[in-house]
GROMACS .gro file of C-alpha atoms in nm:
model
  360
    1MET     CA    1  -1.060   1.765  -3.431
    2LYS     CA    2  -1.236   2.052  -3.250
    3LYS     CA    3  -1.042   2.269  -3.456
    4ARG     CA    4  -1.123   2.120  -3.771
    5VAL     CA    5  -1.488   2.141  -3.671
    6LEU     CA    6  -1.485   2.492  -3.563
    7CYS     CA    7  -1.341   2.585  -3.901
    8ALA     CA    8  -1.593   2.419  -4.086
    9MET     CA    9  -1.878   2.575  -3.892
   10THR     CA   10  -1.724   2.899  -3.938
   11ALA     CA   11  -1.675   2.889  -4.286
   12ALA     CA   12  -2.035   2.781  -4.333
   13VAL     CA   13  -2.170   3.067  -4.140
   14LEU     CA   14  -1.982   3.318  -4.353
   15ALA     CA   15  -2.121   3.157  -4.662
   16LEU     CA   16  -2.459   3.196  -4.539
   17SER     CA   17  -2.426   3.579  -4.408
   18MET     CA   18  -2.251   3.667  -4.764
   19LEU     CA   19  -2.498   3.475  -4.993
   20ALA     CA   20  -2.815   3.512  -4.807
   21GLY     CA   21  -3.082   3.571  -5.052
   22CYS     CA   22  -2.878   3.472  -5.354
   23GLY     CA   23  -3.088   3.147  -5.476
   24SER     CA   24  -3.168   2.816  -5.395
   25ASN     CA   25  -2.838   2.670  -5.564
   26ASN     CA   26  -2.630   2.868  -5.329
   27ALA     CA   27  -2.839   2.748  -5.011
   28GLU     CA   28  -2.812   2.383  -5.124
   29THR     CA   29  -2.421   2.431  -5.176
   30THR     CA   30  -2.408   2.557  -4.808
   31SER     CA   31  -2.608   2.263  -4.700
   32ALA     CA   32  -2.367   2.023  -4.852
   33ALA     CA   33  -2.100   2.159  -4.701
   34GLU     CA   34  -2.245   2.155  -4.360
   35GLU     CA   35  -2.347   1.801  -4.403
   36SER     CA   36  -1.997   1.699  -4.499
   37SER     CA   37  -1.868   1.861  -4.188
   38VAL     CA   38  -2.112   1.702  -3.978
   39GLU     CA   39  -2.003   1.334  -4.129
   40GLU     CA   40  -1.636   1.440  -4.098
   41THR     CA   41  -1.686   1.501  -3.732
   42GLU     CA   42  -1.886   1.172  -3.672
   43THR     CA   43  -1.645   0.984  -3.848
   44GLU     CA   44  -1.355   1.091  -3.633
   45SER     CA   45  -1.567   1.049  -3.328
   46GLN     CA   46  -1.654   0.670  -3.450
   47SER     CA   47  -1.279   0.613  -3.474
   48ALA     CA   48  -1.188   0.771  -3.157
   49GLU     CA   49  -1.436   0.542  -2.968
   50ALA     CA   50  -1.316   0.243  -3.157
   51GLU     CA   51  -0.947   0.326  -3.046
   52SER     CA   52  -1.060   0.373  -2.690
   53THR     CA   53  -1.249   0.053  -2.704
   54GLU     CA   54  -0.969  -0.169  -2.853
   55ALA     CA   55  -0.720  -0.023  -2.576
   56ASP     CA   56  -0.936  -0.101  -2.302
   57ALA     CA   57  -0.981  -0.463  -2.460
   58ASP     CA   58  -0.604  -0.465  -2.458
   59LYS     CA   59  -0.580  -0.429  -2.095
   60VAL     CA   60  -0.450  -0.678  -1.856
   61THR     CA   61  -0.700  -0.773  -1.570
   62VAL     CA   62  -0.503  -0.805  -1.249
   63ARG     CA   63  -0.660  -0.900  -0.929
   64ILE     CA   64  -0.553  -0.761  -0.607
   65GLY     CA   65  -0.598  -0.835  -0.253
   66ALA     CA   66  -0.501  -0.616   0.051
   67MET     CA   67  -0.545  -0.562   0.416
   68SER     CA   68  -0.699  -0.298   0.613
   69GLY     CA   69  -0.453  -0.082   0.764
   70PRO     CA   70  -0.119   0.063   0.647
   71THR     CA   71  -0.032  -0.226   0.389
   72ALA     CA   72  -0.325  -0.097   0.156
   73MET     CA   73  -0.295   0.290   0.232
   74GLY     CA   74  -0.047   0.339  -0.073
   75LEU     CA   75  -0.309   0.175  -0.286
   76VAL     CA   76  -0.568   0.469  -0.280
   77LYS     CA   77  -0.474   0.662  -0.583
   78LEU     CA   78  -0.473   0.357  -0.785
   79MET     CA   79  -0.788   0.224  -0.664
   80ALA     CA   80  -0.953   0.597  -0.752
   81ASP     CA   81  -0.764   0.587  -1.078
   82ASN     CA   82  -0.872   0.249  -1.170
   83GLU     CA   83  -1.230   0.364  -1.101
   84GLU     CA   84  -1.207   0.640  -1.356
   85GLY     CA   85  -1.058   0.391  -1.627
   86LEU     CA   86  -0.722   0.574  -1.584
   87THR     CA   87  -0.468   0.303  -1.548
   88ALA     CA   88  -0.288   0.089  -1.782
   89ASN     CA   89  -0.425  -0.224  -1.646
   90ASP     CA   90  -0.767  -0.322  -1.536
   91TYR     CA   91  -0.772  -0.387  -1.168
   92GLU     CA   92  -1.020  -0.594  -0.971
   93PHE     CA   93  -0.991  -0.523  -0.594
   94ALA     CA   94  -1.079  -0.799  -0.377
   95ASP     CA   95  -1.269  -0.728  -0.033
   96LEU     CA   96  -1.035  -0.598   0.237
   97ALA     CA   97  -0.910  -0.857   0.441
   98THR     CA   98  -0.857  -0.818   0.834
   99GLU     CA   99  -0.652  -1.135   0.892
  100ALA     CA  100  -0.327  -1.193   0.700
  101SER     CA  101  -0.403  -1.573   0.703
  102ALA     CA  102  -0.701  -1.466   0.463
  103MET     CA  103  -0.480  -1.396   0.192
  104VAL     CA  104  -0.270  -1.729   0.171
  105THR     CA  105  -0.527  -1.964   0.002
  106PRO     CA  106  -0.653  -1.707  -0.270
  107LEU     CA  107  -0.271  -1.683  -0.358
  108ALA     CA  108  -0.191  -2.023  -0.341
  109GLN     CA  109  -0.479  -2.138  -0.557
  110GLY     CA  110  -0.447  -1.842  -0.786
  111GLU     CA  111  -0.737  -1.644  -0.710
  112LEU     CA  112  -0.544  -1.332  -0.656
  113ASP     CA  113  -0.242  -1.211  -0.883
  114ILE     CA  114  -0.086  -0.931  -0.653
  115ALA     CA  115  -0.124  -0.885  -0.277
  116ALA     CA  116  -0.019  -0.679  -0.020
  117VAL     CA  117   0.085  -0.842   0.280
  118PRO     CA  118   0.300  -0.888   0.575
  119ALA     CA  119   0.643  -0.924   0.499
  120ASN     CA  120   0.693  -1.244   0.681
  121LEU     CA  121   0.388  -1.387   0.533
  122ALA     CA  122   0.550  -1.334   0.219
  123SER     CA  123   0.847  -1.547   0.312
  124THR     CA  124   0.608  -1.816   0.443
  125LEU     CA  125   0.410  -1.813   0.108
  126TYR     CA  126   0.699  -1.830  -0.084
  127ASN     CA  127   0.816  -2.156   0.124
  128LYS     CA  128   0.448  -2.300   0.137
  129THR     CA  129   0.427  -2.263  -0.279
  130ASN     CA  130   0.760  -2.397  -0.339
  131GLY     CA  131   0.884  -2.046  -0.451
  132GLY     CA  132   0.564  -1.955  -0.639
  133VAL     CA  133   0.524  -1.584  -0.528
  134GLU     CA  134   0.785  -1.298  -0.551
  135VAL     CA  135   0.804  -0.987  -0.385
  136LEU     CA  136   0.778  -0.658  -0.604
  137ALA     CA  137   0.819  -0.393  -0.342
  138VAL     CA  138   0.828  -0.313   0.028
  139ASN     CA  139   0.519  -0.100   0.061
  140ALA     CA  140   0.549  -0.026   0.480
  141LEU     CA  141   0.815   0.001   0.693
  142GLY     CA  142   0.762  -0.024   1.083
  143VAL     CA  143   0.448   0.140   1.224
  144LEU     CA  144   0.503   0.061   1.578
  145ASP     CA  145   0.528   0.330   1.853
  146LEU     CA  146   0.593   0.344   2.185
  147VAL     CA  147   0.333   0.556   2.367
  148GLU     CA  148   0.273   0.657   2.737
  149LYS     CA  149   0.047   0.872   2.982
  150GLY     CA  150   0.277   1.109   3.157
  151ASP     CA  151   0.653   1.220   3.092
  152THR     CA  152   0.856   0.949   3.219
  153LEU     CA  153   1.004   0.785   2.923
  154THR     CA  154   1.244   0.900   2.648
  155GLY     CA  155   1.258   0.575   2.438
  156MET     CA  156   1.277   0.198   2.440
  157GLN     CA  157   1.595   0.228   2.633
  158ASP     CA  158   1.387   0.356   2.945
  159LEU     CA  159   1.142   0.055   2.983
  160ALA     CA  160   1.353  -0.135   3.229
  161GLY     CA  161   1.117  -0.164   3.558
  162HIS     CA  162   0.813  -0.096   3.375
  163THR     CA  163   0.482  -0.260   3.272
  164VAL     CA  164   0.423  -0.234   2.889
  165TYR     CA  165   0.114  -0.341   2.706
  166ALA     CA  166   0.123  -0.450   2.357
  167THR     CA  167  -0.028  -0.662   2.074
  168GLY     CA  168   0.124  -0.899   1.848
  169GLN     CA  169   0.264  -1.179   2.062
  170SER     CA  170   0.450  -1.458   1.853
  171ALA     CA  171   0.430  -1.235   1.558
  172VAL     CA  172   0.651  -0.967   1.426
  173PRO     CA  173   0.563  -0.706   1.681
  174GLU     CA  174   0.689  -0.925   1.952
  175TYR     CA  175   1.032  -1.008   1.768
  176VAL     CA  176   1.116  -0.651   1.676
  177ILE     CA  177   1.021  -0.541   2.041
  178ARG     CA  178   1.240  -0.829   2.172
  179TYR     CA  179   1.542  -0.766   1.927
  180ILE     CA  180   1.532  -0.368   2.045
  181LEU     CA  181   1.504  -0.434   2.414
  182ASN     CA  182   1.766  -0.681   2.376
  183ALA     CA  183   1.977  -0.453   2.187
  184ASN     CA  184   1.955  -0.198   2.451
  185GLY     CA  185   2.072  -0.422   2.730
  186ILE     CA  186   1.754  -0.523   2.841
  187ASP     CA  187   1.582  -0.860   2.908
  188PRO     CA  188   1.247  -0.874   2.774
  189ASP     CA  189   1.158  -1.184   3.041
  190LYS     CA  190   1.320  -1.010   3.327
  191ASP     CA  191   1.355  -0.643   3.334
  192LEU     CA  192   1.030  -0.554   3.273
  193GLU     CA  193   0.667  -0.707   3.253
  194ILE     CA  194   0.504  -0.714   2.905
  195LYS     CA  195   0.148  -0.768   2.913
  196TRP     CA  196   0.046  -0.924   2.607
  197CYS     CA  197  -0.314  -0.800   2.477
  198ALA     CA  198  -0.532  -1.008   2.265
  199ASP     CA  199  -0.611  -0.700   2.063
  200THR     CA  200  -0.602  -0.328   2.028
  201THR     CA  201  -0.905  -0.278   2.209
  202GLU     CA  202  -0.785  -0.482   2.505
  203ALA     CA  203  -0.486  -0.242   2.502
  204LEU     CA  204  -0.714   0.041   2.457
  205SER     CA  205  -0.874  -0.045   2.813
  206TYR     CA  206  -0.584  -0.078   3.026
  207LEU     CA  207  -0.453   0.262   2.864
  208LYS     CA  208  -0.773   0.415   2.995
  209GLU     CA  209  -0.746   0.229   3.341
  210ASP     CA  210  -0.359   0.279   3.436
  211ALA     CA  211  -0.253   0.602   3.516
  212ASP     CA  212   0.103   0.523   3.427
  213ALA     CA  213   0.038   0.336   3.147
  214ALA     CA  214   0.292   0.277   2.877
  215ALA     CA  215   0.220   0.089   2.554
  216ILE     CA  216   0.375  -0.030   2.214
  217LEU     CA  217   0.096  -0.015   1.933
  218PRO     CA  218   0.063  -0.024   1.565
  219GLN     CA  219  -0.043   0.284   1.384
  220PRO     CA  220  -0.322   0.396   1.317
  221PHE     CA  221  -0.435   0.273   1.629
  222ALA     CA  222  -0.189   0.454   1.825
  223THR     CA  223  -0.299   0.784   1.700
  224ALA     CA  224  -0.681   0.659   1.739
  225ALA     CA  225  -0.581   0.592   2.106
  226MET     CA  226  -0.436   0.936   2.159
  227ALA     CA  227  -0.778   1.076   2.079
  228GLN     CA  228  -0.937   0.887   2.367
  229VAL     CA  229  -0.703   0.873   2.624
  230GLU     CA  230  -0.621   1.192   2.762
  231GLY     CA  231  -0.236   1.260   2.800
  232LEU     CA  232  -0.153   0.980   2.583
  233ARG     CA  233   0.167   1.075   2.381
  234ILE     CA  234   0.412   0.935   2.131
  235VAL     CA  235   0.739   0.877   2.287
  236GLN     CA  236   0.941   0.686   2.019
  237ASP     CA  237   0.872   0.557   1.670
  238LEU     CA  238   1.014   0.214   1.666
  239ASN     CA  239   1.184   0.294   1.323
  240ASP     CA  240   1.379   0.529   1.493
  241ALA     CA  241   1.491   0.293   1.740
  242TRP     CA  242   1.569   0.025   1.510
  243ASN     CA  243   1.781   0.259   1.295
  244ALA     CA  244   1.989   0.357   1.576
  245LEU     CA  245   2.108  -0.017   1.647
  246ASP     CA  246   2.240   0.029   1.292
  247THR     CA  247   2.117  -0.327   1.170
  248GLY     CA  248   2.193  -0.270   0.781
  249CYS     CA  249   1.817  -0.340   0.733
  250GLU     CA  250   1.472  -0.183   0.790
  251ILE     CA  251   1.180  -0.282   0.991
  252THR     CA  252   0.947  -0.411   0.694
  253THR     CA  253   0.594  -0.443   0.819
  254GLY     CA  254   0.415  -0.489   0.453
  255VAL     CA  255   0.536  -0.592   0.100
  256ILE     CA  256   0.352  -0.640  -0.218
  257VAL     CA  257   0.389  -0.989  -0.370
  258ALA     CA  258   0.285  -1.163  -0.724
  259ARG     CA  259   0.242  -1.514  -0.834
  260LYS     CA  260   0.523  -1.554  -0.999
  261ASP     CA  261   0.355  -1.772  -1.292
  262PHE     CA  262   0.136  -1.445  -1.346
  263ALA     CA  263   0.422  -1.214  -1.334
  264GLU     CA  264   0.608  -1.446  -1.615
  265ALA     CA  265   0.337  -1.426  -1.844
  266ASN     CA  266   0.243  -1.034  -1.826
  267PRO     CA  267   0.571  -0.886  -1.753
  268GLU     CA  268   0.435  -0.541  -1.902
  269ALA     CA  269   0.141  -0.556  -1.655
  270ILE     CA  270   0.365  -0.570  -1.356
  271GLU     CA  271   0.587  -0.306  -1.507
  272ASN     CA  272   0.287  -0.075  -1.531
  273PHE     CA  273   0.165  -0.193  -1.204
  274LEU     CA  274   0.475  -0.088  -1.022
  275LEU     CA  275   0.507   0.257  -1.182
  276GLU     CA  276   0.142   0.308  -1.115
  277TYR     CA  277   0.170   0.196  -0.772
  278ALA     CA  278   0.480   0.442  -0.718
  279ASP     CA  279   0.285   0.717  -0.830
  280SER     CA  280  -0.022   0.625  -0.592
  281VAL     CA  281   0.252   0.608  -0.308
  282VAL     CA  282   0.370   0.957  -0.412
  283TYR     CA  283   0.025   1.106  -0.425
  284THR     CA  284  -0.033   0.964  -0.044
  285GLU     CA  285   0.265   1.125   0.078
  286GLU     CA  286   0.207   1.460  -0.110
  287ASN     CA  287  -0.205   1.505  -0.058
  288ALA     CA  288  -0.256   1.370   0.287
  289ALA     CA  289  -0.610   1.517   0.328
  290ASP     CA  290  -0.733   1.360  -0.009
  291SER     CA  291  -0.575   1.036   0.039
  292ALA     CA  292  -0.712   1.002   0.409
  293ALA     CA  293  -1.046   1.084   0.247
  294LEU     CA  294  -1.011   0.763  -0.008
  295ILE     CA  295  -0.871   0.558   0.280
  296GLU     CA  296  -1.190   0.616   0.443
  297LYS     CA  297  -1.383   0.552   0.139
  298TYR     CA  298  -1.244   0.229   0.061
  299GLY     CA  299  -1.238   0.125   0.406
  300ILE     CA  300  -0.877   0.095   0.495
  301VAL     CA  301  -0.923   0.301   0.808
  302ALA     CA  302  -1.270   0.425   0.959
  303LYS     CA  303  -1.234   0.777   0.994
  304ALA     CA  304  -1.038   0.991   0.746
  305ALA     CA  305  -0.935   1.247   1.045
  306ILE     CA  306  -0.722   0.972   1.205
  307ALA     CA  307  -0.595   0.850   0.857
  308GLU     CA  308  -0.468   1.177   0.794
  309LYS     CA  309  -0.301   1.223   1.125
  310ALA     CA  310  -0.151   0.874   1.137
  311LEU     CA  311  -0.017   0.888   0.767
  312PRO     CA  312   0.338   1.015   0.841
  313ASP     CA  313   0.377   0.760   1.098
  314CYS     CA  314   0.267   0.470   0.890
  315HIS     CA  315   0.585   0.499   0.683
  316ILE     CA  316   0.396   0.418   0.336
  317VAL     CA  317   0.675   0.342   0.050
  318CYS     CA  318   0.751   0.201  -0.256
  319LEU     CA  319   1.100   0.042  -0.232
  320ALA     CA  320   1.188  -0.195  -0.529
  321GLY     CA  321   1.495  -0.355  -0.691
  322GLU     CA  322   1.802  -0.358  -0.483
  323ASP     CA  323   1.649  -0.101  -0.209
  324MET     CA  324   1.372  -0.391  -0.165
  325LYS     CA  325   1.609  -0.678  -0.125
  326LYS     CA  326   1.840  -0.473   0.119
  327ALA     CA  327   1.569  -0.374   0.325
  328LEU     CA  328   1.378  -0.699   0.352
  329SER     CA  329   1.650  -0.996   0.333
  330GLY     CA  330   1.817  -0.840   0.638
  331PHE     CA  331   1.499  -0.793   0.849
  332LEU     CA  332   1.366  -1.171   0.731
  333GLU     CA  333   1.720  -1.287   0.870
  334ILE     CA  334   1.688  -1.122   1.245
  335LEU     CA  335   1.316  -1.278   1.228
  336PHE     CA  336   1.492  -1.615   1.144
  337GLU     CA  337   1.728  -1.593   1.412
  338GLN     CA  338   1.475  -1.556   1.642
  339ASN     CA  339   1.209  -1.785   1.512
  340PRO     CA  340   1.267  -1.989   1.208
  341GLU     CA  341   0.866  -2.032   1.192
  342SER     CA  342   0.790  -1.689   1.160
  343VAL     CA  343   0.947  -1.655   0.817
  344GLY     CA  344   0.819  -2.021   0.717
  345GLY     CA  345   1.108  -2.252   0.820
  346ALA     CA  346   1.334  -2.124   0.580
  347LEU     CA  347   1.493  -1.801   0.445
  348PRO     CA  348   1.356  -1.743   0.079
  349GLY     CA  349   1.619  -1.779  -0.216
  350ASP     CA  350   1.735  -1.503  -0.428
  351ASP     CA  351   1.425  -1.579  -0.667
  352PHE     CA  352   1.191  -1.429  -0.395
  353TYR     CA  353   1.320  -1.089  -0.492
  354PHE     CA  354   1.152  -0.954  -0.799
  355ASN     CA  355   1.401  -0.904  -1.084
  356GLY     CA  356   1.191  -0.774  -1.383
  357GLU     CA  357   1.485  -0.866  -1.617
  358ALA     CA  358   1.394  -1.223  -1.562
  359HIS     CA  359   1.075  -1.205  -1.722
  360LEU     CA  360   1.168  -1.039  -2.015
   0.00000   0.00000   0.00000
């Protein structure tokens, strides 16, 4: 369109130069040509605007919920693109939740279509809703790190005889810690003392006071704690400790779930979301500084500087299809063996794992 307008304007200018002073008839002809060009340009502009408006009207509105912290980090480029109108769907993001339980009612009652939630909560929701939710992707692997002040530990296998501060009692962190310790021949109830803290703030207070402190903390808090406690260092990423056991699965901290009725009614919207989310994750991996700025902007982590340092240890991923099922199903089985209620009392069926072909 720009080329066509430019040609029309150039022709008009040349006509004026060549025919200047030749009489009113030539001037009228030139004026008519200019008016025709302007009308053509306006028509094309109106047509483009109409097409854009029609495309926007065809977008599916998708309501998304997420929690502050790693499970929402991979969404930030999608959030930014959505603000600029660059996404295939029209995404409406709910206020970030600080507790996983805040996701249960909105999903169960149809107030959210998609949500980033802890992996075990997804299984619990599946059981509570009689299979009403399904997992689209794993979006975060393990986020726990063993940290210490000093230089006495090399990994989880060295914790016998130590006192360790941790958070997440009666939740996934405890089950992961116990599994790794037991697999390394360490009885978590007899061979060491685990002091369970109510929250990360309490854990931080112990780290500041105890000269020989060791702790198992989630990211990005572990990174934030190192900025506040002199000499605190990461000893081991618990993903490495887990993978050394050759469990055949991954620690799966977070997943993205969808209401099954929404997915069945909107297969193309789900496909578009998965493609755009995968692109968002890649952006997060390859553009740490810019992603960290967005993470702060959207309130996922308070400070961009902390987010940028923590990103590599948050293990943001987009595992879908068979990769998703392999990583998640084995992990849920391990949780179930330790405490069936941790996954809602029963392991989910195969329909828990999203299969796009089933919705076509």
